[in-house]
Each structure stands twice: as structure tokens, then as C-alpha cells.
Tab-separated table of C-alpha atoms and ligand atoms in Angstrom:
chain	number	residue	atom	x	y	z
A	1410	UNK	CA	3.071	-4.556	-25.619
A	1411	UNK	CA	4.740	-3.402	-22.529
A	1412	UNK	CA	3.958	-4.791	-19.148
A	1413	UNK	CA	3.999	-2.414	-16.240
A	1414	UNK	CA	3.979	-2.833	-12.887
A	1415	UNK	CA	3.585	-0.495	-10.184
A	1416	UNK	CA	4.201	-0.255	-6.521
A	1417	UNK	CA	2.861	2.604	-4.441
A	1418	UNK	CA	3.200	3.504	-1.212
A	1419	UNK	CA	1.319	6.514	1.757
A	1420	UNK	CA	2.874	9.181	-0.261
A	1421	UNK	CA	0.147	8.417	-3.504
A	1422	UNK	CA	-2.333	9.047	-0.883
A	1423	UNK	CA	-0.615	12.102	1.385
A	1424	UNK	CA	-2.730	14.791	-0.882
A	1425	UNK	CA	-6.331	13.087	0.047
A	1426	UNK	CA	-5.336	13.655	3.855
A	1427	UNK	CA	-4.218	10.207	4.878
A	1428	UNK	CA	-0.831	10.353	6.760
A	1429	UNK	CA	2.141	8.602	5.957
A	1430	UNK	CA	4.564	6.753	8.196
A	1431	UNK	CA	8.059	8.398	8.324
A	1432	UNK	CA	7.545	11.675	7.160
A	1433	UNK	CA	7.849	14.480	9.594
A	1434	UNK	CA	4.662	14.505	12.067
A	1435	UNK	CA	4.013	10.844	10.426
A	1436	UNK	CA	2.413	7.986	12.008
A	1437	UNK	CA	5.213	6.260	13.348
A	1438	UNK	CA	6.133	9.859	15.189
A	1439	UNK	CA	2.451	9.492	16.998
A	1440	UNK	CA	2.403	5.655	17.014
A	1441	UNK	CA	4.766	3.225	18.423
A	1442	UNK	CA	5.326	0.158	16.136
A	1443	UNK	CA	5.211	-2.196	18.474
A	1444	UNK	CA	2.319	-0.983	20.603
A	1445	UNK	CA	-0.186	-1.035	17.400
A	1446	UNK	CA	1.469	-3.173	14.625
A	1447	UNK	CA	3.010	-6.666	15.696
A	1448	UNK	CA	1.187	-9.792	16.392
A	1449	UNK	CA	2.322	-9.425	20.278
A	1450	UNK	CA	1.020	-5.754	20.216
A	1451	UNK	CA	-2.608	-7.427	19.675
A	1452	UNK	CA	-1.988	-10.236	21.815
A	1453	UNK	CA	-1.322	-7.713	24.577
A	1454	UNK	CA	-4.119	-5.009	23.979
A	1455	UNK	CA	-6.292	-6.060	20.917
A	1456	UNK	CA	-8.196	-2.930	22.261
A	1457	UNK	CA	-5.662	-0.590	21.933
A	1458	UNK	CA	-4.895	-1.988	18.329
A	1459	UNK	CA	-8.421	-1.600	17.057
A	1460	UNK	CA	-8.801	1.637	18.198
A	1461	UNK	CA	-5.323	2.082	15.792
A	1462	UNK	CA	-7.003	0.770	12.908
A	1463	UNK	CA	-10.524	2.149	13.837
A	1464	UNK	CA	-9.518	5.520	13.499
A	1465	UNK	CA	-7.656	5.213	10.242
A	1466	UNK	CA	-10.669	3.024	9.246
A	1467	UNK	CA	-13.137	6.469	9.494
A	1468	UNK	CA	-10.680	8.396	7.968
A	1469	UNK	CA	-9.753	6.417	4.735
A	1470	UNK	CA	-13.326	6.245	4.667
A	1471	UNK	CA	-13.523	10.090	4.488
A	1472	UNK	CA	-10.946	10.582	1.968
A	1473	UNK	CA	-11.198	10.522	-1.783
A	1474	UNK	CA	-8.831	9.437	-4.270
A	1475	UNK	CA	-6.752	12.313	-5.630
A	1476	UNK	CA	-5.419	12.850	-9.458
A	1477	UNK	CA	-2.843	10.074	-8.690
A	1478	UNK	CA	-4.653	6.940	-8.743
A	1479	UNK	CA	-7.462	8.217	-11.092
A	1480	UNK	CA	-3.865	8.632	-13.255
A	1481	UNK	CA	-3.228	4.853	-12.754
A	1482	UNK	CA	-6.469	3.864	-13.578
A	1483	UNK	CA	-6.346	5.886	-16.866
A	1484	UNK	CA	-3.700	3.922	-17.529
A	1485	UNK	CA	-4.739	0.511	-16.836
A	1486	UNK	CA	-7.544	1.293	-18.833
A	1487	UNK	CA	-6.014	2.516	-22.097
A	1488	UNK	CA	-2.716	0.836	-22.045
A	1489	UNK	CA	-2.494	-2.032	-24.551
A	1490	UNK	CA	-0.121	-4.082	-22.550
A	1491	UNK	CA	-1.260	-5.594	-18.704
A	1492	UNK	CA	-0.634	-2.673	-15.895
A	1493	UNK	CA	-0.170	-4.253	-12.188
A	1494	UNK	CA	-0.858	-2.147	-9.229
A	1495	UNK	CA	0.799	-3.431	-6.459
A	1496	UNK	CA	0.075	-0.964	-3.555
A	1497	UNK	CA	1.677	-1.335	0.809
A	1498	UNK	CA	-1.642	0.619	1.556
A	1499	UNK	CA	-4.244	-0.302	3.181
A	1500	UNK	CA	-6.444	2.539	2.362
A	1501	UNK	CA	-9.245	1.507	-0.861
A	1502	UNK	CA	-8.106	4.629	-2.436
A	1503	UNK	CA	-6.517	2.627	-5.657
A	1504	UNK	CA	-10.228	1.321	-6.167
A	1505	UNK	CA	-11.848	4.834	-5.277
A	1506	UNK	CA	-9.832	6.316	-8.516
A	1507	UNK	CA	-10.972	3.115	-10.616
A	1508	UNK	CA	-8.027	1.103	-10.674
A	1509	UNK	CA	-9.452	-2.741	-10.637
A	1510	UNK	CA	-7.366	-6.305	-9.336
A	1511	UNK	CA	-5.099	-3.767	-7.467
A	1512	UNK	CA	-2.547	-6.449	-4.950
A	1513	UNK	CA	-2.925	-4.588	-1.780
A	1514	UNK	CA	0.167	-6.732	0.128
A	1515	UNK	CA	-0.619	-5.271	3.158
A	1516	UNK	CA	-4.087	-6.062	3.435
A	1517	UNK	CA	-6.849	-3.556	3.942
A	1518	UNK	CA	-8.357	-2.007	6.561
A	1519	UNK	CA	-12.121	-2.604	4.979
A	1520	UNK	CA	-11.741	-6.297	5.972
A	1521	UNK	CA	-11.714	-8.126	8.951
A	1522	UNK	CA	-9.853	-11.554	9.466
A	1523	UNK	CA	-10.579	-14.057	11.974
A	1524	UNK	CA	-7.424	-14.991	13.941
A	1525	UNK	CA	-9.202	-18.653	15.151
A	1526	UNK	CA	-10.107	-20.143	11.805
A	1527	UNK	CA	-8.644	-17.855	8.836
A	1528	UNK	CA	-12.084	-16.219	7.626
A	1529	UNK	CA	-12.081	-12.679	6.222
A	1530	UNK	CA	-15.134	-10.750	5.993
A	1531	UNK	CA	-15.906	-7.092	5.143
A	1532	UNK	CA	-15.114	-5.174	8.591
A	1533	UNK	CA	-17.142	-2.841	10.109
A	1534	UNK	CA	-16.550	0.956	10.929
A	1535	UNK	CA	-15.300	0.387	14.349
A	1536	UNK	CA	-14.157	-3.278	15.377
A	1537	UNK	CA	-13.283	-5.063	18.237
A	1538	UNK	CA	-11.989	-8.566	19.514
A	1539	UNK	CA	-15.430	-8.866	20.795
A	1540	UNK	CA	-16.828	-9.339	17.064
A	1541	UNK	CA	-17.802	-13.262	16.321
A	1542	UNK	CA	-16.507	-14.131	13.278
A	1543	UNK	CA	-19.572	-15.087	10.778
A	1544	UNK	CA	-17.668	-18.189	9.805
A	1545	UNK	CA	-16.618	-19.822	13.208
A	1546	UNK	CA	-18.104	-17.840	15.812
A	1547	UNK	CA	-14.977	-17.341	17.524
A	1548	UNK	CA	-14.342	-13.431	19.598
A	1549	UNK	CA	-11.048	-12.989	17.900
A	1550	UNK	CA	-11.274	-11.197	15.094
A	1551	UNK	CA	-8.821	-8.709	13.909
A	1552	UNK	CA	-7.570	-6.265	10.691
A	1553	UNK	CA	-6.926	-8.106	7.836
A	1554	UNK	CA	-3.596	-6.117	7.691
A	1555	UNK	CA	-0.327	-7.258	7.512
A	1556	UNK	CA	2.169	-6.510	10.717
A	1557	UNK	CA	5.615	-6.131	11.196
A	1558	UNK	CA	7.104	-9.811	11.477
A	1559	UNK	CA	4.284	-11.521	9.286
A	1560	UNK	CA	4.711	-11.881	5.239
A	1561	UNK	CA	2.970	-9.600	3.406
A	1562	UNK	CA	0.790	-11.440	1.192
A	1563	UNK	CA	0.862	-12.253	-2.751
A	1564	UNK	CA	4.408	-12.560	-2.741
A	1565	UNK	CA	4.509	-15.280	-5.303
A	1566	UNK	CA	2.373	-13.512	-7.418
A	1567	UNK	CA	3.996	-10.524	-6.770
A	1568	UNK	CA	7.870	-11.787	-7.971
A	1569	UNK	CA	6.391	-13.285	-10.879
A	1570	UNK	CA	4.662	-9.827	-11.735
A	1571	UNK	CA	8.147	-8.536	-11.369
A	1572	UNK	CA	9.666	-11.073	-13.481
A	1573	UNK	CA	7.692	-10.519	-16.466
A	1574	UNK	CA	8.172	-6.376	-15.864
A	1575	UNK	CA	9.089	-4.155	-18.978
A	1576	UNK	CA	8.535	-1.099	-16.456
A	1577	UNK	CA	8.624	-0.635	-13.088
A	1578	UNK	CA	7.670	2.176	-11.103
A	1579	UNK	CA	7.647	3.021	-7.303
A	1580	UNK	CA	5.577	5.701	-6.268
A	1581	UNK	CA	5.308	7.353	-3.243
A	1582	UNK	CA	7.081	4.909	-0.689
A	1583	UNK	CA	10.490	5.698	0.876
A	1584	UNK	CA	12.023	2.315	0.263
A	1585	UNK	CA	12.729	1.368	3.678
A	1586	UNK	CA	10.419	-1.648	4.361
A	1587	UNK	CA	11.341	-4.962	2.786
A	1588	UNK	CA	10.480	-6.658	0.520
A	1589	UNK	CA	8.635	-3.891	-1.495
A	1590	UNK	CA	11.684	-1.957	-1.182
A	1591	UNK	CA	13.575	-4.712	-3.107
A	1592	UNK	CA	11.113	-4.760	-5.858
A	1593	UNK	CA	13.036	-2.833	-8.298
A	1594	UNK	CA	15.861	-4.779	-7.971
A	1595	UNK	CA	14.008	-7.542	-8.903
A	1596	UNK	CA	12.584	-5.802	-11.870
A	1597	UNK	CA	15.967	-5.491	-12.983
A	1598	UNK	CA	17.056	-8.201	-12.626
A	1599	UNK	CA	14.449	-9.060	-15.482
A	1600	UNK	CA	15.400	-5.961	-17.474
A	1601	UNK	CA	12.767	-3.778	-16.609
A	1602	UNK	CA	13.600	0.363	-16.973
A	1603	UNK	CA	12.478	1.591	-13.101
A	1604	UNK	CA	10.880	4.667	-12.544
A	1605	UNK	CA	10.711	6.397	-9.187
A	1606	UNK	CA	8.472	8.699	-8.436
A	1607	UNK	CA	8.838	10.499	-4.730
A	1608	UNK	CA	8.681	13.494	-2.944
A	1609	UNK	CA	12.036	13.139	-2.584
A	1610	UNK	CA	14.692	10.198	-3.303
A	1611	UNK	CA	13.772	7.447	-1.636
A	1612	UNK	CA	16.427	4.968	0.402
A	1613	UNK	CA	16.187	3.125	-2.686
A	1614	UNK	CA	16.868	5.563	-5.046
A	1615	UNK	CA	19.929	4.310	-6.511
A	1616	UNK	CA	18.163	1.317	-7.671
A	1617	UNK	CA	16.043	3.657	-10.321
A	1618	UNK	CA	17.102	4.361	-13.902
A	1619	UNK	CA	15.202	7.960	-13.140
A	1620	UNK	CA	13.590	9.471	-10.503
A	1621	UNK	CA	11.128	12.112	-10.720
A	1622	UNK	CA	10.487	14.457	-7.678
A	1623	UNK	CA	7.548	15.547	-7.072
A	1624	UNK	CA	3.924	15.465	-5.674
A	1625	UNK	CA	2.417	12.299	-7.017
A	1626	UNK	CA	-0.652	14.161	-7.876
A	1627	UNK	CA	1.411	16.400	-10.327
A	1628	UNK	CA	3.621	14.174	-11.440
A	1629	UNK	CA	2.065	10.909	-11.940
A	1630	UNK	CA	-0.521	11.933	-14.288
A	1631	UNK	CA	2.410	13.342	-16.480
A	1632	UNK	CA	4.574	10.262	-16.647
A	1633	UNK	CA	1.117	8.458	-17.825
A	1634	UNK	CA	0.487	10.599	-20.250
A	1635	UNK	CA	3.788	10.024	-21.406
A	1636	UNK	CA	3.390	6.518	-21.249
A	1637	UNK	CA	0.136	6.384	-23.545
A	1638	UNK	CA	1.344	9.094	-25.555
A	1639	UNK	CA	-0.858	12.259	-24.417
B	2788	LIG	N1	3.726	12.760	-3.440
B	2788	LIG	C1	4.710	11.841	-3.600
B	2788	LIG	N2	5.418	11.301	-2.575
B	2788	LIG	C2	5.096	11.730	-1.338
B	2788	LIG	C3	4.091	12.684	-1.083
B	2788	LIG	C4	3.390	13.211	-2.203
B	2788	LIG	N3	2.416	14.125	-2.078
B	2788	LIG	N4	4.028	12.900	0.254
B	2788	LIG	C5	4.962	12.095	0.814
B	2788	LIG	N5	5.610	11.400	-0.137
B	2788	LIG	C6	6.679	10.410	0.021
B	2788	LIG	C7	7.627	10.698	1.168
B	2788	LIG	O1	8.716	11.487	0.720
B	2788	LIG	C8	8.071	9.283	1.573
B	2788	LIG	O2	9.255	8.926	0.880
B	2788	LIG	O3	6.045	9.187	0.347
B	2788	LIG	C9	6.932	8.376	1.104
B	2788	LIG	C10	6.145	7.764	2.255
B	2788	LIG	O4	7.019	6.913	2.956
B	2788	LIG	P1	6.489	6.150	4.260
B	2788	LIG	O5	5.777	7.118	5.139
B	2788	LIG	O6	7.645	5.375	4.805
B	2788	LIG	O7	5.364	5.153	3.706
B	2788	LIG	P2	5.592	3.780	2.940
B	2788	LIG	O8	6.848	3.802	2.152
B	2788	LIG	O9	4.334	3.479	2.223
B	2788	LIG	O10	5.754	2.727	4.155
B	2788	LIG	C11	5.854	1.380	3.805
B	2788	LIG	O11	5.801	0.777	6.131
B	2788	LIG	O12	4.915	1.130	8.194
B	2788	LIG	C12	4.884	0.305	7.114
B	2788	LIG	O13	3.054	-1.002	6.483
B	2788	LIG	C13	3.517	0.312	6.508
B	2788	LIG	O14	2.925	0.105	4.193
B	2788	LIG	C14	3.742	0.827	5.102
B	2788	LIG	C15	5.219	0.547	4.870
């Protein structure tokens, strides 16, 4: 049976009212990068960083999954062959629409991570430095997310996922953060047929065998029904 793996990115979640990052009025228009998402950002003001995350925190919270991800989670469910869901959010939206072992490589703003020993536990509404981790003690706790100039985590796991990849599809992300915007090249490289599906084409287009434009809540659904035929 088929193996497919899946990458998704803000745009699954733009129609349940979380923002993405470079679309017009996106967070990276409101946000500077390196004031809220580098190590040296929270070394500066861990403050101003939690309030960042804080606020997303509530309103991920908020939201609920749309037609997309309860679309992936159909499929995970009644496809035969193993579905990965490899998402850059950090929203828990994948696990909202049912979707289970979902790889979120950028972390997740419902945990916590201690910067002084490594623990991780599940992170309250609003945090701040001045949280003792429940392993250590330690007042340094931060978002289990991951920033700009650390590795996103699972890679291993991730490549091999890729490896093994009869399909691979890219949803909503607009291919301009490494390495997820690599992925399907890597896919291809191991003969996979790559889907994107995107607002619009991606930066990363041209590494697709189709692209489908659209909302993901429209057109996700379809291509799974597709898939499992109907
Ligand atoms: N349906 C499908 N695609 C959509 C929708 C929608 N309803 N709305 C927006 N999009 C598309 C946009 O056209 C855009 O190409 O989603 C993409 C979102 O791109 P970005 O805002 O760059 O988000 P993403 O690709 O996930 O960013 C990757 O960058 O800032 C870091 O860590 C952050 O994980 C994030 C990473």
C-alpha cells in the first residue's frame, strides 16, 4: 500500500482564525523575527517573548480545527498504507481534527521546555521565565518551540519518512523556510509523486508534479477523497 506523507504549514489553519506568517497583514508584518523568535531575542527580553507566544497560546486555544485536518485524519484513518503528518505549526489543531502521532517539527506552543536542564512539561495559558521548572526547579523556562537558528526537531525521523514516501504533499506553507521547504525534493529523490496544495504557488512550486490552488478547507478534503476513492 502507498505511504504518504504530509507536510503542512499556517495556511491549513488560516480558515480557523490563526494567522500565518508572510501573507499580507501576517505575523511577520506585526512581529519582528528577531525581537520574538531567536534564542538572543529571549535572552534579551524573555518577557517580551512570552507575551509573543502567550497570546498565540489563548488564541490556538480558541480556535477549532477546520474541514482540513478533520480531512487528514479521515485519511489516516481509512487509508490502508501508513499516512505521516508532518506539520511547522505549533498550533494542536492536527490533533483537534483527530489526526494522531502528528511530528510537529516546530514544537508546540501547549508545552513548556526548561532551558537549564532539558525538561518539557505541559505549559500553562500564560507563561513566564519566572515559572520553576517541575523537574529542576530552575526560573528559566521557555516555549517548547523551535526558533530561527535552532534545528527543528525529528529531522532524522523526518528524512527517513521522506525516504520511504510513495506521496508527498505540502499543504499550506509557502516554501520559504528550510528544511521543510526541501522536503519534496527529498521525496523525489525517492520517487515519490508530490502534491502541492496552496493558496497560491508556493516558492517551491516547481518542485511539485501538481499543484492545486485553493483554500485547504475546499481542497484538501477533495484530493482525500480522491486518494481513498470517495
Ligand atoms: N488554504 C491554503 N493555503 C493558504 C490559506 C488557505 N486558506 N491561507 C494561506 N495559505 C497559504 C499562503 O498562500 C502561504 O503560501 O499558506 C502559506 C503560509 O505561508 P507562511 O505564512 O510563510 O507560513 P509557513 O509556510 O507555515 O511558515 C513556515 O516559518 O516563521 C516560520 O516557524 C514559522 O512554521 C513557520 C515557518
Amino acid at each position: 500500500m502507498q505511504k504518504i506523507v504530509i507536510l503542512t504549514g499556517a495556511g491549513i489553519s488560516a480558515e480557523s482564525g490563526l494567522g500565518t506568517f508572510r501573507d499580507v497583514g501576517g505575523i511577520w508584518q506585526r512581529y519582528r523575527i528577531e525581537d520574538v523568535a531567536t534564542p538572543e531575542a529571549f535572552a534579551r527580553d524573555a518577557d517580551l517573548v512570552h507575551g509573543f507566544y502567550n497570546a498565540r497560546r489563548v488564541q490556538a486555544a480558541e480556535a477549532r480545527p477546520n474541514a482540513a485536518h478533520r480531512a487528514l485524519a479521515r485519511l489516516q484513518a481509512e487509508h490502508a498504507g501508513e499516512v505521516v503528518i508532518v506539520t511547522q505549526n505549533v498550533d494542536g489543531l492536527h490533533e483537534a481534527g483527530g489526526a494522531r502521532d502528528v511530528i510537529h517539527m516546530h514544537g508546540e506552543l501547549a508545552r513548556a521546555l526548561c532551558a537549564a536542564c532539558g525538561g518539557r512539561w505541559e505549559a500553562a495559558a500564560q507563561m513566564s521565565v519566572r515559572d520553576a521548572c517541575p523537574d529542576c526547579g530552575a526560573c528559566a523556562c521557555r516555549p517548547d518551540v523551535v526558533w530561527f537558528g535552532e534545528m527543528p526537531y525529528r529531522m532524522e525521523e523526518i528524512l527517513s519518512h521522506l525516504a520511504g514516501a510513495d506521496i508527498f504533499a505540502a499543504i499550506g506553507t509557502s516554501g520559504q523556510v528550510y528544511p521543510a521547504a526541501g522536503f519534496a525534493q527529498e521525496a523525489a529523490l525517492a520517487g515519490a509523486r508530490c502534491v502541492e496544495i496552496n493558496l497560491e504557488p508556493s516558492a517551491v512550486a516547481g518542485d511539485f508534479d501538481e499543484v492545486r490552488q485553493g483554500r485547504a478547507s475546499e481542497v484538501v478534503p477533495l484530493w482525500v477523497a480522491e486518494i481513498l476513492g470517495g
